[in-house]
Coordinates of C-alpha atoms and ligand atoms in Angstrom, one line a residue:
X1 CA 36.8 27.9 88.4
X2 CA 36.3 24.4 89.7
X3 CA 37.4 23.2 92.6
X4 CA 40.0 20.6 93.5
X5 CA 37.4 18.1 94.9
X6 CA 35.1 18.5 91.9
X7 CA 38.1 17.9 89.2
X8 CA 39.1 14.9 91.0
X9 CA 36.1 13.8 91.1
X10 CA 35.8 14.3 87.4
X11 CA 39.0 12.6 86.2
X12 CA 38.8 9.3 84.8
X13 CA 41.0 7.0 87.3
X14 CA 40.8 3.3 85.0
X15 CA 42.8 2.1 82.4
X16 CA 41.7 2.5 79.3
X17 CA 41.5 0.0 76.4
X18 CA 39.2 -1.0 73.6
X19 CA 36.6 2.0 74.4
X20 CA 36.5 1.0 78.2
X21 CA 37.5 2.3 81.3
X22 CA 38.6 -0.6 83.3
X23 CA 40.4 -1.8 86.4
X24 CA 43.9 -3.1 86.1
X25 CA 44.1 -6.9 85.7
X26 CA 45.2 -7.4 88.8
X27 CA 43.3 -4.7 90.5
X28 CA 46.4 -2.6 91.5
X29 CA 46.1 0.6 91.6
X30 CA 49.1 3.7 92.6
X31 CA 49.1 7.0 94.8
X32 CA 49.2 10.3 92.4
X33 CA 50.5 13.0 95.2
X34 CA 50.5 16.9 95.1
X35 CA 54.3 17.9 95.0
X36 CA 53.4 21.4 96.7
X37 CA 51.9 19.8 99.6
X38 CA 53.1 15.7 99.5
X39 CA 49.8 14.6 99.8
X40 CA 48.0 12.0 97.9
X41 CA 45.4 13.8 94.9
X42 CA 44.2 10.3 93.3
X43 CA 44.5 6.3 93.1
X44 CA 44.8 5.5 89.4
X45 CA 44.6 2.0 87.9
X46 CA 48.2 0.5 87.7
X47 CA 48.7 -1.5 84.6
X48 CA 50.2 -4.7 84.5
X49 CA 51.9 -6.4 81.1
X50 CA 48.5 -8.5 80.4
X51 CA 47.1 -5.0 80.4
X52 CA 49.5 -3.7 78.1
X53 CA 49.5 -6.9 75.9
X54 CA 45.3 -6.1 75.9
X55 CA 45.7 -2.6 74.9
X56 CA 48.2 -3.1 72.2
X57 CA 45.1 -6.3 70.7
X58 CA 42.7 -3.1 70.6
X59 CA 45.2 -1.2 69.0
X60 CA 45.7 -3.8 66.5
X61 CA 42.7 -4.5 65.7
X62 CA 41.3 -1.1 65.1
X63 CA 43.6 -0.2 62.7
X64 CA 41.9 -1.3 59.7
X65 CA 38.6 0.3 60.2
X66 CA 40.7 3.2 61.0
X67 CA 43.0 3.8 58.6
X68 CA 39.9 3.8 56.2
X69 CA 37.8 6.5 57.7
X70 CA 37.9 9.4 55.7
X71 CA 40.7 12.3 56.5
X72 CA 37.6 14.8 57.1
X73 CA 36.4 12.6 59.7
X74 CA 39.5 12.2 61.2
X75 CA 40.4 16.0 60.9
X76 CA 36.7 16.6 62.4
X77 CA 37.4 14.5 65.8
X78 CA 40.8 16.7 66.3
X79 CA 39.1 20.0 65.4
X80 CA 36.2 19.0 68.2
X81 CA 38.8 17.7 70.6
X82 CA 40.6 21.2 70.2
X83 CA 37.3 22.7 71.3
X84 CA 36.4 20.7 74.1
X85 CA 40.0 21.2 75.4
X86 CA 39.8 24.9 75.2
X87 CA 36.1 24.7 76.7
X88 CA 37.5 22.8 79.9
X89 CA 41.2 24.6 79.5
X90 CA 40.5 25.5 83.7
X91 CA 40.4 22.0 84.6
X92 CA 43.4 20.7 82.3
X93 CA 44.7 24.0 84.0
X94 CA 44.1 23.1 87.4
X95 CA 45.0 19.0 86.4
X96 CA 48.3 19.9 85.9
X97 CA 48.8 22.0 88.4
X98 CA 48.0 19.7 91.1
X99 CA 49.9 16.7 89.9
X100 CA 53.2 18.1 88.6
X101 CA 53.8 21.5 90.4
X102 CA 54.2 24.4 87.7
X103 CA 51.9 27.7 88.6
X104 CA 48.2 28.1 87.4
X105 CA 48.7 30.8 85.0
X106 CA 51.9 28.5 83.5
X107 CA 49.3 25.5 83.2
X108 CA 46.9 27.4 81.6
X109 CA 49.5 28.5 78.9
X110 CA 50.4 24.0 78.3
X111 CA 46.9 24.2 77.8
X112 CA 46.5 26.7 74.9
X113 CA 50.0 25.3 73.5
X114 CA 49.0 21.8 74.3
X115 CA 45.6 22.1 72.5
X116 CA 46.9 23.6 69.2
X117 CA 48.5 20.0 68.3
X118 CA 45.0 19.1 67.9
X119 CA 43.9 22.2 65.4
X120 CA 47.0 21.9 64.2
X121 CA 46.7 18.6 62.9
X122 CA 43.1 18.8 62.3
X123 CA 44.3 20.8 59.2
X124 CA 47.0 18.8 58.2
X125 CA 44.6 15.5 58.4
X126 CA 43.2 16.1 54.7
X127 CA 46.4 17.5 53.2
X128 CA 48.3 14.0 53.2
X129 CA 49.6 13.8 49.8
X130 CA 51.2 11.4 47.3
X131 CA 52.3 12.0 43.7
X132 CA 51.7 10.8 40.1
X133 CA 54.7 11.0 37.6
X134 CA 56.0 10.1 34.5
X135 CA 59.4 7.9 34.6
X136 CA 62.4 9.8 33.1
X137 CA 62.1 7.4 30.0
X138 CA 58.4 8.6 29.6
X139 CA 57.6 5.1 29.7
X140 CA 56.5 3.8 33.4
X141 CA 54.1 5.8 35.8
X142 CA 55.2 6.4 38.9
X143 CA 52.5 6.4 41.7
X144 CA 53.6 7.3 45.5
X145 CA 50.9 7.2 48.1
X146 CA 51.1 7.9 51.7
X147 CA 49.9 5.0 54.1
X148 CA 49.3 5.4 58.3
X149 CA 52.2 3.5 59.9
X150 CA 50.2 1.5 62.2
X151 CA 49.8 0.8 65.8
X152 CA 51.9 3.2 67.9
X153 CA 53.0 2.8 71.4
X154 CA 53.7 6.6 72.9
X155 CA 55.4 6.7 76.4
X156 CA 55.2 10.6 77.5
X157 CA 57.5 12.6 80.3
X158 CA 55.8 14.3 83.3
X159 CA 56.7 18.1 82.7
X160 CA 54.3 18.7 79.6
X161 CA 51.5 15.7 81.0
X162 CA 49.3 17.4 78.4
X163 CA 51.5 18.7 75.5
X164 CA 54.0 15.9 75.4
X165 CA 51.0 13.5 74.8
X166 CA 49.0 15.9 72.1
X167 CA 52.5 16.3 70.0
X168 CA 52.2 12.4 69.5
X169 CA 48.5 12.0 69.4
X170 CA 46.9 14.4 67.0
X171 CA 49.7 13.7 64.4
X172 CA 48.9 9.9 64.9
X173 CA 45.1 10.2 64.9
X174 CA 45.3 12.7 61.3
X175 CA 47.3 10.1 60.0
X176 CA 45.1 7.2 60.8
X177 CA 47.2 5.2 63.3
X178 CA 45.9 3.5 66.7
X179 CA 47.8 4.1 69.6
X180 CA 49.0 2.9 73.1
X181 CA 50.0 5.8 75.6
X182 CA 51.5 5.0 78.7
X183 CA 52.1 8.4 80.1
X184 CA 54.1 9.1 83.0
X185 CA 53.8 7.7 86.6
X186 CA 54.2 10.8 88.4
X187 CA 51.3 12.5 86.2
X188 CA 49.0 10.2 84.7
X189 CA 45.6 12.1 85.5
X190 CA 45.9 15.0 82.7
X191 CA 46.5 12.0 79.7
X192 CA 42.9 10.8 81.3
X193 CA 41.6 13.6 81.3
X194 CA 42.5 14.0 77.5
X195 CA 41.2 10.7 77.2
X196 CA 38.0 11.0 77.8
X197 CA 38.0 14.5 75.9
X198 CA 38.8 12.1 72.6
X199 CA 36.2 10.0 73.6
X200 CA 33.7 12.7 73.6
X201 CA 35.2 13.9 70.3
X202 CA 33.9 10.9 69.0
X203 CA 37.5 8.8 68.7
X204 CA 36.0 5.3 68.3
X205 CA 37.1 2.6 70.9
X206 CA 40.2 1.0 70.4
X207 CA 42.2 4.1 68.9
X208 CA 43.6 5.4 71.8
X209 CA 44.3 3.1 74.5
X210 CA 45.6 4.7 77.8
X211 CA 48.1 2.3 80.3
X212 CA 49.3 4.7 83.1
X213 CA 51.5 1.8 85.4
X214 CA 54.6 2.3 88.1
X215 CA 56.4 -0.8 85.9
X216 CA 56.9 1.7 82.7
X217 CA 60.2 -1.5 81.2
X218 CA 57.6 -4.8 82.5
X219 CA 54.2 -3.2 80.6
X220 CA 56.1 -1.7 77.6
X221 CA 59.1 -4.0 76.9
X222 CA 57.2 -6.9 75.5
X223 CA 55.0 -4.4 73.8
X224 CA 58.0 -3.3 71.7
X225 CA 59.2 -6.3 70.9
X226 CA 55.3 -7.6 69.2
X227 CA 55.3 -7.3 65.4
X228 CA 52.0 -5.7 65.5
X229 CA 53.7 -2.5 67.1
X230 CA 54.9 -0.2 64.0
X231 CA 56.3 2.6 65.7
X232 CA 57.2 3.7 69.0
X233 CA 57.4 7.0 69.8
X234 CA 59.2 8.4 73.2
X235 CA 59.6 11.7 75.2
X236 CA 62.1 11.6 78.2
X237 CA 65.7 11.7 78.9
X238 CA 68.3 10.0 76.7
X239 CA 69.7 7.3 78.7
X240 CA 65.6 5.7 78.8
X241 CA 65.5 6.8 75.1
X242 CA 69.3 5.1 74.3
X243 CA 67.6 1.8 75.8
X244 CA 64.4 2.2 73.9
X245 CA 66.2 2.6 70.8
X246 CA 68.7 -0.6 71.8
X247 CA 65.3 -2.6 72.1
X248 CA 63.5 -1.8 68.9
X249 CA 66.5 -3.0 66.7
X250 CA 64.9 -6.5 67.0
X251 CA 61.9 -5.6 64.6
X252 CA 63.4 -2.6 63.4
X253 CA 60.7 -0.6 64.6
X254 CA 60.3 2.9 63.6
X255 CA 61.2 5.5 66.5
X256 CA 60.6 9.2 67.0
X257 CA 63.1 10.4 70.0
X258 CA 62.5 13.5 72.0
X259 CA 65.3 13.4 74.1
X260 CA 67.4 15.4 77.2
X261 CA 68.4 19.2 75.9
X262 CA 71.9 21.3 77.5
X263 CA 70.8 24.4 75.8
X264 CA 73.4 27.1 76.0
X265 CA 72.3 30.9 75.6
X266 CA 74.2 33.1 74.2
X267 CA 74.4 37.2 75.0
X268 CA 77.0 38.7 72.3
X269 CA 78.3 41.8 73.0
X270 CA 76.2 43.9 70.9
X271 CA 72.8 42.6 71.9
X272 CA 70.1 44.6 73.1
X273 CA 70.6 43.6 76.9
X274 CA 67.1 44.4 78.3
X275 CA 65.9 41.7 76.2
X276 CA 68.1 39.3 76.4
X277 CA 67.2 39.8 80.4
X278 CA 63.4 39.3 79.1
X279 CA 64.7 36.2 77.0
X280 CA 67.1 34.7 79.6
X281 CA 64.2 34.9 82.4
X282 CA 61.6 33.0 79.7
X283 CA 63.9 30.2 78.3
X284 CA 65.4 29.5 82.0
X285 CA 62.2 30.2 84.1
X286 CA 59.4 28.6 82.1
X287 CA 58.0 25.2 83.7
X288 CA 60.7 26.3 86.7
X289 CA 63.1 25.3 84.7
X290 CA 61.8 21.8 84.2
X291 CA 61.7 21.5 80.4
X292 CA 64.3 20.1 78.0
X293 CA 64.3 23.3 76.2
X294 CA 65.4 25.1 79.2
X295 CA 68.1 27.6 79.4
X296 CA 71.0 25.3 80.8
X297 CA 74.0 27.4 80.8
X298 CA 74.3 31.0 79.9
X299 CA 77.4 32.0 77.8
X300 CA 77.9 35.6 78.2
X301 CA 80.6 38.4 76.5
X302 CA 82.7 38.9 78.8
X303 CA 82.0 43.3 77.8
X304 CA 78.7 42.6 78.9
X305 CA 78.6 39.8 81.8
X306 CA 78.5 41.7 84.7
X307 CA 75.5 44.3 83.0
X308 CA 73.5 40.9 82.0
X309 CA 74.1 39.0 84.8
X310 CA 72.5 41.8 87.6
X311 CA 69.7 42.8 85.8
X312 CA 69.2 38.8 85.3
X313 CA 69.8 37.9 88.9
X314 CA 67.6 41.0 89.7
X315 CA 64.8 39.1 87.5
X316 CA 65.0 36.1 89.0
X317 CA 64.8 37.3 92.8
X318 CA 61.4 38.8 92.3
X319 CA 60.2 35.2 91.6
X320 CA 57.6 33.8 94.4
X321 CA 57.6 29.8 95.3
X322 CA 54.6 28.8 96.2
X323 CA 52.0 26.1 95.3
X324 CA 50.9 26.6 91.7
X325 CA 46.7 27.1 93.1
X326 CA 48.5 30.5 94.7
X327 CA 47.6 33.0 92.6
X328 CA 50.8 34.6 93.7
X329 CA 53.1 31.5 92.4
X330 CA 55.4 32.0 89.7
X331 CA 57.3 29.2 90.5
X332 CA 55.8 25.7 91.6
X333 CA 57.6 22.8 93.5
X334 CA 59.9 20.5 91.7
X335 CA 58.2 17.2 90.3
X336 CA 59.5 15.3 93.2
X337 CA 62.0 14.7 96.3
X338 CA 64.4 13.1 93.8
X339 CA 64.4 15.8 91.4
X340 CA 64.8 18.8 93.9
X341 CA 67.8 16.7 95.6
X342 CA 69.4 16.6 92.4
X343 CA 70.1 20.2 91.4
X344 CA 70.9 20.3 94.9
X345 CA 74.0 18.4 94.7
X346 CA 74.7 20.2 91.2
X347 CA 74.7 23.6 92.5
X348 CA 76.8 22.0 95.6
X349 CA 78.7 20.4 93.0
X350 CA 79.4 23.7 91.1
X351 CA 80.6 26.0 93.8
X352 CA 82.9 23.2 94.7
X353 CA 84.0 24.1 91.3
X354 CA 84.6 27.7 92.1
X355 CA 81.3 29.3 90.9
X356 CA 79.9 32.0 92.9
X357 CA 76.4 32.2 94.3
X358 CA 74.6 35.2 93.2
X359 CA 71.1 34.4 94.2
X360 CA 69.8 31.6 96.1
X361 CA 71.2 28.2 96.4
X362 CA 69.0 26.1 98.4
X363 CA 66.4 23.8 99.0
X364 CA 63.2 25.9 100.3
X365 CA 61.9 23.7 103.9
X366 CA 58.9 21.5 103.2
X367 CA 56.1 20.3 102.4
X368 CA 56.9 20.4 99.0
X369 CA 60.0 20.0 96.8
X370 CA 60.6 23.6 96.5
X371 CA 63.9 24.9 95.1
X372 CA 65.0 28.9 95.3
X373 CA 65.7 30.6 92.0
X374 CA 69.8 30.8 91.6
X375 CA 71.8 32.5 89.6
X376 CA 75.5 31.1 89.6
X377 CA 78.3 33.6 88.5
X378 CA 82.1 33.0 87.2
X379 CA 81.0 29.8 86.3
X380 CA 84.2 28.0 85.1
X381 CA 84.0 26.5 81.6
X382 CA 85.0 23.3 83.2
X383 CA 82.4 22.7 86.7
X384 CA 80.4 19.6 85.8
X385 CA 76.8 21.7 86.6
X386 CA 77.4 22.5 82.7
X387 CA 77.8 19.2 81.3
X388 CA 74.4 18.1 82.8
X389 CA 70.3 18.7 82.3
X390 CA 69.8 20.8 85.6
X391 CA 66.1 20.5 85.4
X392 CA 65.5 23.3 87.6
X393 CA 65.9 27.3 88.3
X394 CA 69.2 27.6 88.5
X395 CA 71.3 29.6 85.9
X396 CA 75.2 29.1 85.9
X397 CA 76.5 31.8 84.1
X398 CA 80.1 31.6 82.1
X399 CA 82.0 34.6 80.2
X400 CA 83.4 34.1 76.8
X401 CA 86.2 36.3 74.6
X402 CA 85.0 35.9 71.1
X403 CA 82.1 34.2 68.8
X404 CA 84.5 31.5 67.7
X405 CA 85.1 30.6 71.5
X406 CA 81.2 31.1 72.0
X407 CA 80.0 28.7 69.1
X408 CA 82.9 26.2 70.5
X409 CA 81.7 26.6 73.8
X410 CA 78.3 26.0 72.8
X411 CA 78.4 23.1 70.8
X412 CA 80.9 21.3 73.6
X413 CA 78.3 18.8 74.3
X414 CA 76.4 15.6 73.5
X415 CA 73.1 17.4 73.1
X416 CA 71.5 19.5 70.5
X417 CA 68.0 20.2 71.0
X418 CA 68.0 23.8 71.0
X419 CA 69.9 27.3 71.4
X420 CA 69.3 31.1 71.9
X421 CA 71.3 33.8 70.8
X422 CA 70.8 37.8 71.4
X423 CA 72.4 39.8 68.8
X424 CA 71.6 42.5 66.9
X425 CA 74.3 41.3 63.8
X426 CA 72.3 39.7 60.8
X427 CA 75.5 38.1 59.9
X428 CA 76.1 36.8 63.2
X429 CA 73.1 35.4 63.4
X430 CA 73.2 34.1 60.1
X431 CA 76.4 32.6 60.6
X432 CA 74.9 31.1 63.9
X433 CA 72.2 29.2 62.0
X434 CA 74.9 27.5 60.1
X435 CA 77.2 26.6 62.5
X436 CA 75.2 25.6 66.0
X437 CA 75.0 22.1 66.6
X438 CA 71.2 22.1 66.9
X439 CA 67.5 21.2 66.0
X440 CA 66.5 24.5 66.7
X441 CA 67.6 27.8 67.5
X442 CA 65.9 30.7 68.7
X443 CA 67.6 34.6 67.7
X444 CA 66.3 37.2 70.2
X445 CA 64.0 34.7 71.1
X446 CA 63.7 32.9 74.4
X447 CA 60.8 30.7 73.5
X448 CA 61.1 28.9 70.2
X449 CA 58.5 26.2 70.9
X450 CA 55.4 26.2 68.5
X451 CA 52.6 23.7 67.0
X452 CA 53.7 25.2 63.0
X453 CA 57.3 24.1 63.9
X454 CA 59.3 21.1 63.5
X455 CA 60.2 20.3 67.3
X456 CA 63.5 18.0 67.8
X457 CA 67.1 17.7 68.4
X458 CA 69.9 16.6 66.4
X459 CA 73.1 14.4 68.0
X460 CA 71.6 13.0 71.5
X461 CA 69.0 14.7 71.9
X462 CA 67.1 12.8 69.5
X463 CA 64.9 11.3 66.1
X464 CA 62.4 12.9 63.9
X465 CA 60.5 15.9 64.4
X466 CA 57.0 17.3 66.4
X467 CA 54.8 19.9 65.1
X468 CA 54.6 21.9 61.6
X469 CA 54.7 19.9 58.3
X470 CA 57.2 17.1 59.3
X471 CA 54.9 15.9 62.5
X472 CA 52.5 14.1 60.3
X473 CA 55.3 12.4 58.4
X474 CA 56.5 10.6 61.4
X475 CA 53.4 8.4 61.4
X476 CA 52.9 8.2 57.6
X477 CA 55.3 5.4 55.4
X478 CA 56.0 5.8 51.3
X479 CA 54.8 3.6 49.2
X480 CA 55.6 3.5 45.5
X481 CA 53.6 1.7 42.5
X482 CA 54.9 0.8 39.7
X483 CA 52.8 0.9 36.5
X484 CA 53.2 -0.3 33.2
X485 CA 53.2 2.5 30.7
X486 CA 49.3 3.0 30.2
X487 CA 49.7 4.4 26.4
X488 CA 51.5 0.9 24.7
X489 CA 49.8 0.3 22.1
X490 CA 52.0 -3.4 21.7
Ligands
NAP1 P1 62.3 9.6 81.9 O1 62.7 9.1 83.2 O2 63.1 9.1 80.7 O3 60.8 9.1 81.7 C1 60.1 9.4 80.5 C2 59.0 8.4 80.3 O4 59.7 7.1 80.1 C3 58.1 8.2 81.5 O5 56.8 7.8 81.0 C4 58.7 7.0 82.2 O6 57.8 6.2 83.0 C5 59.2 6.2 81.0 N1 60.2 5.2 81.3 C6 61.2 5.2 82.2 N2 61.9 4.1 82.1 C7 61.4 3.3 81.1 C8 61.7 2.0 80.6 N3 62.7 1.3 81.0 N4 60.9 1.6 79.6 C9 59.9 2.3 79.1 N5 59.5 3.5 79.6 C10 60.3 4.0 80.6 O7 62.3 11.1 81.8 P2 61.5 12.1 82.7 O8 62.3 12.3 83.9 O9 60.1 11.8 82.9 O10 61.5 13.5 81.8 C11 62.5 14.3 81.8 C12 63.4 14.1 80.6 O11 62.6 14.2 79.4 C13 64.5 15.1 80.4 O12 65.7 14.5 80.0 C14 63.9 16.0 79.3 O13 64.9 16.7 78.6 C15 63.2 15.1 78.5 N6 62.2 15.8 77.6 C16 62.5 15.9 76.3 C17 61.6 16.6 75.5 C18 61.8 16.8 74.1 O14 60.9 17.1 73.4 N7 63.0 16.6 73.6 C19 60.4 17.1 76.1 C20 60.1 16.9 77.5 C21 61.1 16.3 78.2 P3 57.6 6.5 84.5 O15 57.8 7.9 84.8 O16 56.2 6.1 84.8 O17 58.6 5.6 85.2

């Protein structure tokens, strides 16, 4: 395993546009800090919008020679990229673990998750398609063909540094688009990291251009409003998304939208309760609770509550805070002060409210923005905790009568991004699929997330779709020929 010193060593700390790694324009550079510990890991080059308007040139120019390499070629670059990934999987590992929190073994799983975009879409790459047909009055030819969109400008959150960027750029490099990335501030050195992973793939320059800054609306704003930008494509909470959409009207730009999640879980009475425990403690736990597909509030039978909620609670107080590099940590700091002090004043907020605490309910003392596990109970269906994205590992548990009260219950919000639901009722279930508001829904399942699957929310929790068949379609646009009927003889 490599050490801290030697990784940071290792990681690229530029900009990086047009093939080169580069200081910011104006030579600024930002602090990257450790959340378990506060202190500083790296100094990484802080864009500024001349930087952004020379990344997005690159871009732009690059696309022709691009678009017309061959899909082998393409698919070839992703396929070695997925090797070189999983070949240096301990320092993405170890990457992510230092500059966003979540425990070793946790990192190690982004990485194998985060690195199957790339296979992924290395076998989509020569499976683009288009069609040739005869028009209903057997006269015209019809001829469709799929085209690459064009230069893309990706800004990606800080919980998944590496996934969140791989879901946008292996879709985008199979389809033949260039790209901007400005990942997040608070983790910029993983997208770097990947960077030069591409590089040594053999992505040629201009492709992928990398902008990591601390002025994410300065660098990207103008950026968005250029004609040469085709699509932007965004992962992070709605109210940033709302505005992104709101400022790509002007060109009418073509947006993907991976937006906030409130998903509910749902324990019916005749689940199988041991795993729904199992399920409960993966969707709520995973990331420490920092991921949109998080567990947000737990809608329980009220037959079966009080079973569920101790052998959950029971589940979640064997969890150990420490820094992720602990090979005892199952739970890592929160991403940041701000973070932390949020679900404090939700679960502050909540037993104002009248919930009980049933485990934890604090802040853990510094370094570090370390939050105990909680598990909330008699939850009222009204406390504010459940109308809002905790982020974090606290579970506020609720009872309900019936299924139509549970379905109501669940679908009581703006979001849809995803659900879970323990039963053992095929109907139910079935019933379930049809009548959740939601992208995607996971049945005895408390992990739905995978690279074969369309990833996305419906209402505000987003636009279009990561992963499976629909990710490369994002980046692809329809055109249709029209051709004069080829047998007139006239
Ligand atoms: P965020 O504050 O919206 O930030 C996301 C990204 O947007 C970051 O790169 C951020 O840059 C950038 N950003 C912020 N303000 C911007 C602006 N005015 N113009 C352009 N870019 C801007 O979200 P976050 O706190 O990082 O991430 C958590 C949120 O992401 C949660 O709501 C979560 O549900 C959502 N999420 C959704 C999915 C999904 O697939 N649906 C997946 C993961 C996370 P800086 O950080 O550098 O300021």
């Amino acid at each position: 395993m490599i050490s801290e010193a030697e990784l940071l060593e290792r990681i690229p700390t530029g900009l990086h546009i047009d093939g080169r790694w580069r200081e910011a324009a104006n030579g600024g550079r930002f602090d990257v800090t450790d959340p378990a510990t506060e202190l500083l890991l790296a100094r990484v080059a802080d864009a500024s919008p001349e930087d952004g308007a020379a990344a997005l040139d690159a871009a732009a120019r690059a696309q022709r020679d691009w678009e017309r390499t061959a899909p082998r070629e393409r698919a070839e670059i992703l396929r070695r990229a997925f090797d070189l990934v999983t070949a240096r999987a301990d320092e993405f590992a170890l990457a992510m673990t230092l500059e966003m929190g979540k425990p070793l073994a946790e990192a190690r799983g982004e990485v194998a998750y985060g690195a199957e975009f790339l296979r992924w879409f290395s076998e989509e790459a020569p499976r683009v398609a288009g069609r040739y047909a005869t028009a209903p009055d057997g006269r015209n030819r019809l001829l469709v063909v799929k085209r690459p969109v064009g230069p893309c400008l990706f800004i990606t959150p800080w919980n998944f540094p590496l996934a969140m960027a791989t879901r946008k750029i292996a879709p985008a490099i199979a389809a033949g688009c260039t790209m901007v990335l400005k990942p997040a501030a608070l983790t910029p050195l993983t997208a770097l990291l990947l960077t030069q992973v591409l590089e040594e793939a053999g992505l040629p320059a201009g492709v992928l251009n990398v902008i990591p800054t601390t002025r994410a609306g300065a660098v990207t704003g103008p950026l968005i409003k250029d004609s040469r930008l085709r699509k932007l494509s965004f992962t992070g909470s709605t109210e940033v998304g709302r505005r992104l959409i709101a400022d790509s009207a002007d060109q009418v730009l073509k947006v993907s939208m991976e937006l906030g999640g409130n998903a509910p879980f749902l324990v019916f009475e005749d689940a199988d309760i041991d795993a729904a425990v199992e399920g409960a403690v993966l969707a709520k736990m995973r990331n420490g609770g920092e991921a949109c597909v998080a567990a947000n509030r737990f809608l329980v039978h009220e037959s079966v509550a009080e079973e569920f909620s101790e052998a959950f609670t029971a589940r979640m107080a064997a969890f150990h805070p420490a820094r992720g590099t602990d090979p005892a940590s199952t739970i890592g700091p929160m991403v940041d002060a701000a973070t932390r002090d949020k679900i404090v004043s939700l679960v502050d907020g909540a037993v104002e409210d009248g919930a009980r605490i049933a485990l934890g309910g604090s802040a853990l003392p510094g370094p570090g923005y370390f939050y105990r596990p909680t598990v909330l109970v008699d939850v009222p269906a009204d406390a504010r905790i459940l109308d809002e994205e905790i982020f974090g590992p606290v579970a506020p548990i609720t009872t309900f009568r019936d299924e139509e009260q549970a379905i109501r219950l669940a679908n009581a919000t703006p979001f849809g991004l995803v659900c879970f639901a323990y039963t053992r009722d095929l109907d139910r279930a079935l019933r379930l699929a049809e009548d959740l508001e939601t992208g995607m829904l996971g049945i005895n399942a408390g992990v739905v997330s995978n690279p074969a699957a369309p990833f996305g929310g419906v209402k505000q929790s987003g636009l279009g779709r990561e992963g499976g068949i629909e990710g490369i379609e994002e980046y692809l646009e329809t055109r249709y020929v029209g051709i004069a009927d080829p047998t007139r003889k006239d």
